[in-house]
Short mmCIF file of C-alpha atoms in Angstrom, two decimals:
data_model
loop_
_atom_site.label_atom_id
_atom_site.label_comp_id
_atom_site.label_asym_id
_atom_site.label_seq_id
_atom_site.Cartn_x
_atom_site.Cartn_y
_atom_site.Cartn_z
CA UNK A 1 -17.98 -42.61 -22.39
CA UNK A 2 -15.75 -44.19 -24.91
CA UNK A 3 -12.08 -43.90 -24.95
CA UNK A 4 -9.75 -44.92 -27.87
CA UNK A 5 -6.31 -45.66 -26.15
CA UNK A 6 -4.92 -45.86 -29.60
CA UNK A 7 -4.66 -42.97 -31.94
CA UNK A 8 -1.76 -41.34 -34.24
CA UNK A 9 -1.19 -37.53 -35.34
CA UNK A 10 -1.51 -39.54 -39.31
CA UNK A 11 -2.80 -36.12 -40.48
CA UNK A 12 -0.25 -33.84 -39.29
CA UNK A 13 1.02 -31.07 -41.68
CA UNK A 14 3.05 -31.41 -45.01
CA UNK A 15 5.60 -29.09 -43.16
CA UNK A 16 6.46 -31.83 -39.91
CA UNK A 17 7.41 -34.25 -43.28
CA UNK A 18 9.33 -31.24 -45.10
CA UNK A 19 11.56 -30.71 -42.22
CA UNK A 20 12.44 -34.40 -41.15
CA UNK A 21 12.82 -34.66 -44.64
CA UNK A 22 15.77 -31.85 -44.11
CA UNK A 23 16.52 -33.38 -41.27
CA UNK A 24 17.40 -36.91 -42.95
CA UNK A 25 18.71 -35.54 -46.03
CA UNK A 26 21.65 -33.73 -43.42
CA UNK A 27 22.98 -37.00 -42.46
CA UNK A 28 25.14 -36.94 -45.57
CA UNK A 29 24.95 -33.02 -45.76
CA UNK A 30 25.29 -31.22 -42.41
CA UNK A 31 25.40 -28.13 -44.17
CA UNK A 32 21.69 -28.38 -45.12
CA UNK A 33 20.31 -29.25 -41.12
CA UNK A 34 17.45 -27.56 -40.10
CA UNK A 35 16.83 -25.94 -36.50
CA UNK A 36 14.06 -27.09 -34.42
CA UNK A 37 12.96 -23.18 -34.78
CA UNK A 38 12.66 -23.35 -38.36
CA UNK A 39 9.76 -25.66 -38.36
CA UNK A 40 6.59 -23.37 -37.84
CA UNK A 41 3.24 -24.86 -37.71
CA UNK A 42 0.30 -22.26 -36.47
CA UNK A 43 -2.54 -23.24 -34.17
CA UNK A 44 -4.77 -23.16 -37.10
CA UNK A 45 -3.12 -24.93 -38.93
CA UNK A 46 -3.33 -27.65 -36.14
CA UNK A 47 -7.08 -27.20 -36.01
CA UNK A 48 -7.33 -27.92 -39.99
CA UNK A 49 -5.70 -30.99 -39.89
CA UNK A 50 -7.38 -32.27 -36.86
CA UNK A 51 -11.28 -31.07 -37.35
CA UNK A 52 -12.11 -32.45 -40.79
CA UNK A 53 -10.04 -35.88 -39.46
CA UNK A 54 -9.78 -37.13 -36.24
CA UNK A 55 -12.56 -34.91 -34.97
CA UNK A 56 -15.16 -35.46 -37.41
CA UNK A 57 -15.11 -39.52 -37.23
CA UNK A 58 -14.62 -39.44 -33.34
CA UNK A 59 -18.17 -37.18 -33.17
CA UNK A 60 -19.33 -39.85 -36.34
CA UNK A 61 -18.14 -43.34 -34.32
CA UNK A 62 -19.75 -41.25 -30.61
CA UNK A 63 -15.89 -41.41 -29.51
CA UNK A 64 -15.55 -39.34 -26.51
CA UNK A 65 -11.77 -39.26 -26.06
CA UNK A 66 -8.50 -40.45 -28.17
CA UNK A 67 -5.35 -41.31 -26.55
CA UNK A 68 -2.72 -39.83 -29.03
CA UNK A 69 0.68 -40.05 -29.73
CA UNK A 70 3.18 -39.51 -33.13
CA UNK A 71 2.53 -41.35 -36.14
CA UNK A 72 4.09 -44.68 -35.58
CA UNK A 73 5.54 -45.07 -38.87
CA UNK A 74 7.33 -41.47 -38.73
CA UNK A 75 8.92 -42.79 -35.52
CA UNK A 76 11.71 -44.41 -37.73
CA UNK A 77 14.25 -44.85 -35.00
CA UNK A 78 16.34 -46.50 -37.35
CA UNK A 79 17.45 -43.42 -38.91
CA UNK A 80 20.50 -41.48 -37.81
CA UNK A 81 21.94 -41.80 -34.29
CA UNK A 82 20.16 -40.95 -31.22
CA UNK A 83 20.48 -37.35 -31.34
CA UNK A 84 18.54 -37.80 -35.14
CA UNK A 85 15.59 -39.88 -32.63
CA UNK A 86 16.01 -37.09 -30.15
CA UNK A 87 15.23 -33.55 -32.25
CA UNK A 88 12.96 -35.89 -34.05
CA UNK A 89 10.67 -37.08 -30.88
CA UNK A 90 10.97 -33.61 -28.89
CA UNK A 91 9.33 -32.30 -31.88
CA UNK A 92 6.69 -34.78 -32.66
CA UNK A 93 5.41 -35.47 -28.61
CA UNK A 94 5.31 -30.91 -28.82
CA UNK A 95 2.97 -31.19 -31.58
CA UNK A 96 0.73 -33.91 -29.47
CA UNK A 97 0.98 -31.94 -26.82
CA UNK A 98 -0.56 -28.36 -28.51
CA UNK A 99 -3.17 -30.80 -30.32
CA UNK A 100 -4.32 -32.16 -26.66
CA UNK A 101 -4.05 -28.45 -25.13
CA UNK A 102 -6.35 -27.16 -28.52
CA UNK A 103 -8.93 -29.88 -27.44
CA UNK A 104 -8.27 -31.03 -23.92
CA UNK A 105 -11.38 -32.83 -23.64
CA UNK A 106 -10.80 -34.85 -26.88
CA UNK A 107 -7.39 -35.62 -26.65
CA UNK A 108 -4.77 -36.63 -23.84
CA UNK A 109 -1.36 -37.03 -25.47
CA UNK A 110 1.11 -40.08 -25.35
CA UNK A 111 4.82 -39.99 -26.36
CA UNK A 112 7.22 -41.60 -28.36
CA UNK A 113 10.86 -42.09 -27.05
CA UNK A 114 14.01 -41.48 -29.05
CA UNK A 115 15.08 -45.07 -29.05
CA UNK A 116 17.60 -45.78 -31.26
CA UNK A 117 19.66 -48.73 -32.76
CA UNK A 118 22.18 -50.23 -30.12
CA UNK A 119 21.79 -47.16 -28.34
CA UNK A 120 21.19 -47.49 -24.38
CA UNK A 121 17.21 -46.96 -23.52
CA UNK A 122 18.57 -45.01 -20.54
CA UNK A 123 19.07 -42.02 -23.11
CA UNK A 124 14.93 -42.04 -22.87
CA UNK A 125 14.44 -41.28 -19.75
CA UNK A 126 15.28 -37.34 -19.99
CA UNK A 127 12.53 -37.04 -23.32
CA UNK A 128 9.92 -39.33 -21.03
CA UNK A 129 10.20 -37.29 -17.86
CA UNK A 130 9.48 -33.66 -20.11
CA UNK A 131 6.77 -35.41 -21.66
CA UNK A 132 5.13 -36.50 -18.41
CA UNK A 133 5.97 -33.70 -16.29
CA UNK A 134 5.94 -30.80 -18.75
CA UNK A 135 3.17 -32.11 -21.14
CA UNK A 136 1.04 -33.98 -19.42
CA UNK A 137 1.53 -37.62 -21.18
CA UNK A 138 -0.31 -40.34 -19.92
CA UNK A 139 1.18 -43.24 -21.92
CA UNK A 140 4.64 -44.11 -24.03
CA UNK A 141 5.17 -45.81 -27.13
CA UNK A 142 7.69 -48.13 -26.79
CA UNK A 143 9.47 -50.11 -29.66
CA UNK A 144 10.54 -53.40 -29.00
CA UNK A 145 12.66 -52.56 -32.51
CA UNK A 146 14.41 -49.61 -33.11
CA UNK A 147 16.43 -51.51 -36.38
CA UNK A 148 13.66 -51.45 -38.52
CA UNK A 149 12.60 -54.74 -39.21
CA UNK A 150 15.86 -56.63 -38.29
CA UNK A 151 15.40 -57.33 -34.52
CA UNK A 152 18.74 -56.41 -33.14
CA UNK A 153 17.58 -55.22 -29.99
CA UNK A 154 17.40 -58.05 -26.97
CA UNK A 155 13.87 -58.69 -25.89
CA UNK A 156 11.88 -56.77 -23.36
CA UNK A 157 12.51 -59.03 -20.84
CA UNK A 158 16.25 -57.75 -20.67
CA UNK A 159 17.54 -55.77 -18.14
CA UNK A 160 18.65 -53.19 -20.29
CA UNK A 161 15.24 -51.94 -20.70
CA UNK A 162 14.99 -51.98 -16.98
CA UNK A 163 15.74 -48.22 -16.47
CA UNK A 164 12.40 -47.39 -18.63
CA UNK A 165 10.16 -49.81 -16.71
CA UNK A 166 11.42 -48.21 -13.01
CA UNK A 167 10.57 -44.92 -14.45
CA UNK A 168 7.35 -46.15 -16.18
CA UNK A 169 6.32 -47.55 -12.72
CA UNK A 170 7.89 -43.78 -10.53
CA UNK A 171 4.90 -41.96 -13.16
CA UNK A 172 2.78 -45.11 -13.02
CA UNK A 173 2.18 -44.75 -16.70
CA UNK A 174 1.95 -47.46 -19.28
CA UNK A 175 3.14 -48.08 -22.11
CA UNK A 176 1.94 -49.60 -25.90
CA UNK A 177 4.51 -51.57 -27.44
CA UNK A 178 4.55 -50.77 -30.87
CA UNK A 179 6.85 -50.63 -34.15
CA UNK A 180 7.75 -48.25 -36.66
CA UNK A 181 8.44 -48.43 -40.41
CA UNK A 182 9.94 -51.33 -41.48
CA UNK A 183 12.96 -51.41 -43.78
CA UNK A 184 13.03 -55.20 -44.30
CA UNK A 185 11.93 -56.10 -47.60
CA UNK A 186 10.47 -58.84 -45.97
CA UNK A 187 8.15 -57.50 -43.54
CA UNK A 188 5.55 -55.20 -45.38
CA UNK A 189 4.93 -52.36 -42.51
CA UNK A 190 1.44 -52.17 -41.46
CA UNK A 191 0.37 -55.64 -42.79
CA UNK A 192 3.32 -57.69 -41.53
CA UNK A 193 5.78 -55.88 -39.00
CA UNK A 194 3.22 -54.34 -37.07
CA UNK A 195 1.79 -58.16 -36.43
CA UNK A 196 4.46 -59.78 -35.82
CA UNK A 197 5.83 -56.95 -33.45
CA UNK A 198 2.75 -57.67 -31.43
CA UNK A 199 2.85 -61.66 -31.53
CA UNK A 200 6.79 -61.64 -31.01
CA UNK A 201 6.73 -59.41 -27.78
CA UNK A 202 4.10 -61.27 -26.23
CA UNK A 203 6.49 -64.15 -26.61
CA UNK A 204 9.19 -62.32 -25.01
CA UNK A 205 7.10 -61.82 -22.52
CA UNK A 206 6.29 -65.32 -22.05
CA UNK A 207 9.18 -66.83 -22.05
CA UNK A 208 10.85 -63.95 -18.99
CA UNK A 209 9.90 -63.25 -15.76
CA UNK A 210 9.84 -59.39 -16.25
CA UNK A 211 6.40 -58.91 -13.86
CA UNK A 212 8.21 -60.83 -11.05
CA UNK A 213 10.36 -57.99 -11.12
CA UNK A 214 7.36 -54.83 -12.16
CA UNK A 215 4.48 -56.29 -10.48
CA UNK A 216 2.67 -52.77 -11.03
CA UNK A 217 4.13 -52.40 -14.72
CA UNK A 218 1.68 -52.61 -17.47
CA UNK A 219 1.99 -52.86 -21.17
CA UNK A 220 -0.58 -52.71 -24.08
CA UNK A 221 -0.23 -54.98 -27.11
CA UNK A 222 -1.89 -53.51 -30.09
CA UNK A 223 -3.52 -54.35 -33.03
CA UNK A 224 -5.36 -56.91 -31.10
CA UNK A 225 -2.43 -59.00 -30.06
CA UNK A 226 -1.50 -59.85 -33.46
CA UNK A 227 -1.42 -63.93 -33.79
CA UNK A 228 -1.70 -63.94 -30.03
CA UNK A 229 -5.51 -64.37 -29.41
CA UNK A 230 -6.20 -66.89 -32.56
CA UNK A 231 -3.08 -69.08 -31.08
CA UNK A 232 -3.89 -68.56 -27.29
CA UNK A 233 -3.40 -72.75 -26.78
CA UNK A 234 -0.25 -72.69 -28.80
CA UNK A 235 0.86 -70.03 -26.08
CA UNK A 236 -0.27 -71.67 -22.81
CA UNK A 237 1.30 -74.98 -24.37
CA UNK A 238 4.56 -73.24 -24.29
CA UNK A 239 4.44 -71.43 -21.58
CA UNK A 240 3.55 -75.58 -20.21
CA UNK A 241 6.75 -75.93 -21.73
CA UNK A 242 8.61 -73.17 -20.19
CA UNK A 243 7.75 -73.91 -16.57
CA UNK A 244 5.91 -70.59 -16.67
CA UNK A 245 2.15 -70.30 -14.63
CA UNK A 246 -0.71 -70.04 -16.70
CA UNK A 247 -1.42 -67.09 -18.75
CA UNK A 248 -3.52 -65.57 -16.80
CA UNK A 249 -1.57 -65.59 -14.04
CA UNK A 250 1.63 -65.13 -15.99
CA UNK A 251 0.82 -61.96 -17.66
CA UNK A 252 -2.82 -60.80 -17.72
CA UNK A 253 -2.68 -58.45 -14.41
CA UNK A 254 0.07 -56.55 -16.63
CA UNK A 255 -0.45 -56.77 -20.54
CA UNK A 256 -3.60 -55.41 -22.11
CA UNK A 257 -5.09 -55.96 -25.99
CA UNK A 258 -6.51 -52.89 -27.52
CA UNK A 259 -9.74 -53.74 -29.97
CA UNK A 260 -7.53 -52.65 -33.51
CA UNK A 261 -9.22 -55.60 -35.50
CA UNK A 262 -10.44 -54.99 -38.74
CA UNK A 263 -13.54 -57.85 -39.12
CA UNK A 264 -16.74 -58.68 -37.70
CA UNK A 265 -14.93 -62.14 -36.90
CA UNK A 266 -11.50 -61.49 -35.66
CA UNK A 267 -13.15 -59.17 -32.86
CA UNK A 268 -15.40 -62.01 -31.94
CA UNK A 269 -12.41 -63.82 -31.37
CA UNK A 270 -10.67 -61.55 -29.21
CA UNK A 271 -14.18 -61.06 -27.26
CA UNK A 272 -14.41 -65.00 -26.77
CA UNK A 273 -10.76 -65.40 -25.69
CA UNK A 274 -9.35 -62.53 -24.24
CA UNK A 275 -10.91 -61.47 -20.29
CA UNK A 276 -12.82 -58.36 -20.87
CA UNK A 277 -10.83 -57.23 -18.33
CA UNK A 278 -7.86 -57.01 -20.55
CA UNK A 279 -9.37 -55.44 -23.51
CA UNK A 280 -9.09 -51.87 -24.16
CA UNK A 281 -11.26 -50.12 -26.86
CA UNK A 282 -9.32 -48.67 -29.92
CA UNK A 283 -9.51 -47.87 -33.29
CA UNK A 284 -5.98 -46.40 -34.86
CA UNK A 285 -7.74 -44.25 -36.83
CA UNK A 286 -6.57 -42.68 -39.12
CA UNK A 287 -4.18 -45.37 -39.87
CA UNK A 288 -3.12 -48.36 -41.65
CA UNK A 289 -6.50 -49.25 -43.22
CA UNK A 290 -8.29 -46.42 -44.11
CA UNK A 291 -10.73 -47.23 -46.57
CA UNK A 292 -14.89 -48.59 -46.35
CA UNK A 293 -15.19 -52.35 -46.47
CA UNK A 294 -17.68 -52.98 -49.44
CA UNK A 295 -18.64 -55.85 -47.99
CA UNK A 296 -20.22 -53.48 -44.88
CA UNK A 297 -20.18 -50.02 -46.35
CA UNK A 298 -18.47 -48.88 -43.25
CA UNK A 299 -14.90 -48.17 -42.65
CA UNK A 300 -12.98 -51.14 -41.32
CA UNK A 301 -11.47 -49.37 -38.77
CA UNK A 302 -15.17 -48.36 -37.33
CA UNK A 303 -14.44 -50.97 -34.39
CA UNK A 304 -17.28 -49.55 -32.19
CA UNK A 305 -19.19 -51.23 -34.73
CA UNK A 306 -17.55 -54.79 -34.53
CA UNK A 307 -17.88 -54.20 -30.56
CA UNK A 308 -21.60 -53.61 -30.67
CA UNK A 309 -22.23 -56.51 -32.61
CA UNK A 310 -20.30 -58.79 -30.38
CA UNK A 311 -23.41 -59.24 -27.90
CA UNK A 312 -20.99 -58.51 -24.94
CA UNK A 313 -22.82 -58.15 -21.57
CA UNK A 314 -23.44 -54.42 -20.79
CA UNK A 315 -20.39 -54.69 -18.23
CA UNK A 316 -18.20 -56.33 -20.09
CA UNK A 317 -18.53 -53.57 -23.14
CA UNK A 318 -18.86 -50.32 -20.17
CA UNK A 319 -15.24 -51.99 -18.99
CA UNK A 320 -13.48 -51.96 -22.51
CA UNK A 321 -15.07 -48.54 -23.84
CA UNK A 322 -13.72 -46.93 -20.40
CA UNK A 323 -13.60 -48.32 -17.27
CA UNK A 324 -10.13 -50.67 -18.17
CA UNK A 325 -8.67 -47.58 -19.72
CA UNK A 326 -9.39 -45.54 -16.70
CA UNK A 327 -7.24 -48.54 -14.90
CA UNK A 328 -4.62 -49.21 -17.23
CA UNK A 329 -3.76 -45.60 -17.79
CA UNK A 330 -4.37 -43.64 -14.45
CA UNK A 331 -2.85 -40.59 -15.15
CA UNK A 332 -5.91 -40.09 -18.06
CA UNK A 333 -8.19 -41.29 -15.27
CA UNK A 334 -6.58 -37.94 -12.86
CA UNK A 335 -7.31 -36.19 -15.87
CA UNK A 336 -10.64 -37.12 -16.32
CA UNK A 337 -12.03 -36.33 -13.32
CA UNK A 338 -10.07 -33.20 -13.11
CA UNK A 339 -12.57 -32.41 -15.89
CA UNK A 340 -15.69 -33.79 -14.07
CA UNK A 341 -15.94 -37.25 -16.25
#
């Protein structure tokens, strides 16, 4: 089978943006806040948005199963306090919930966290243990970021993520480090933030010790890894530098790439540098780049595609369409063969 460990509810409907745009508009007027209650979306109304989308290029690309989680851009932790990022993820990880309960053999839902500027990551933990326990999660988002694009928050490696990672490792659930919106000028969202996110936590990660500490923790780096795979020497130079063991003993039994690379040539790269056994299939569909290459005449975010044409051996591709997700993420793997797969 082929699992895509990285897919966002893009497609949700108009009324989830109509109420957090109430819900934003009532940090200067309290008077106009809306309830949780007031925001009413039908199962139908689920299976329209989902069917014609998701659905239809999953069953197009032969994609078996999509890990799914919020929209990544709607996460915008940077707005409002924590209790904003609270009402705000409860009601987001509900509606991947009813989407993975509507399909449960297409979808297994992941949840964001109501991070928020400057804000302890402790305040997580009661939103990540409903999600697990109550909805069945089987990954997090995590943002390295909460500000937006201005990097205020200390790196992963502090301790003061530490109360996510022991209860990460409790569920033994992992987690996909990834952004949100960016409100730096500077740093265009999807084409800029999103990269460097990826490049600048595997850094972090380099330069700490955090997996001394988590030696069962696991994290997934999107998007491919951002700069990470096309300046793999520059990395193992530093981590020379740093003292630090090589890569592959570093950090490859705990961080994973997903396959979100848009070209023919860029995937070959990841293919030739990354171990397959740290490669997990994805797409991010319907996401950042939605449109057909006209150099192909297929969507660039058809990765089966680029993964097909990569001439991996028949184990290395049967390890990043399942078996690594199955690994990485064994509370989908429990749910799996719950269902017989």
């Amino acid at each position: 089978m082929i699992i895509d460990c990285h897919g966002h509810y893009t497609t949700a409907p108009p009324a989830l943006a109509a109420w957090r745009d109430q819900q934003i508009a009532s940090l200067a007027d309290p008077g106009v806040k809306p309830a949780q209650a007031d925001l009413r979306i039908s199962d139908d109304e689920l299976r329209e948005t989902i069917e014609p989308n998701q659905l239809r290029l999953m069953d197009e690309r032969g994609i078996d199963l999509t890990i799914f989680s919020p929209r990544a851009s709607f996460m915008a932790h940077h707005v409002g306090g924590f209790e904003t990022s609270a009402e705000w993820a409860a009601i987001c990880n509900e509606l991947c919930h009813r989407v993975s309960t509507l399909y449960p053999e297409r979808f297994a839902p992941a949840a964001m966290l109501p991070q928020s500027p400057g804000v302890d990551p402790a305040t997580c933990l009661p939103e990540l243990t409903r999600c697990v326990e109550e909805y069945g999660a089987v990954a997090l988002n995590l943002n390295p970021d909460p500000s937006g694009g201005h990097w205020t928050a200390p790196p992963l490696t502090d301790r003061s993520w530490y109360p996510i990672y022991e209860r990460m490792v409790e569920y033994d659930i992992p987690a996909m480090v990834h952004v949100s919106t960016s409100v730096n000028p500077a740093f265009h969202t999807t084409g800029a933030h999103y990269l460097n996110a990826d490049t600048t936590a595997f850094m972090q990660l380099v330069q700490g010790d955090l997996f001394t500490d988590f030696p069962t923790l696991r994290l997934v780096i999107p998007h491919g890894g951002g700069a990470v795979p096309y300046h793999w020497g520059r990395f193992r130079g530093l981590a020379m530098a740093l003292g630090k063991p090589e890569l592959e003993d570093h950090l490859l039994g705990n961080v994973f790439f997903d396959t979100c690379v848009y070209h023919q040539p860029g995937s070959d790269l990841l293919f030739d540098v990354i171990p397959a056994r740290n490669i997990l299939f994805a797409s991010e569909m319907i996401g950042a780049v939605r449109s057909v290459d006209p150099r192909t005449g297929h969507h660039f975010d058809d990765t089966r595609r680029y993964a097909e044409a990569a001439k991996l051996s028949e184990e290395d591709w049967a390890a990043i369409r399942e078996h690594n997700a199955r690994a990485v993420y064994p509370r989908l793997d429990a749910l799996l063969k719950g269902q017989g797969r």
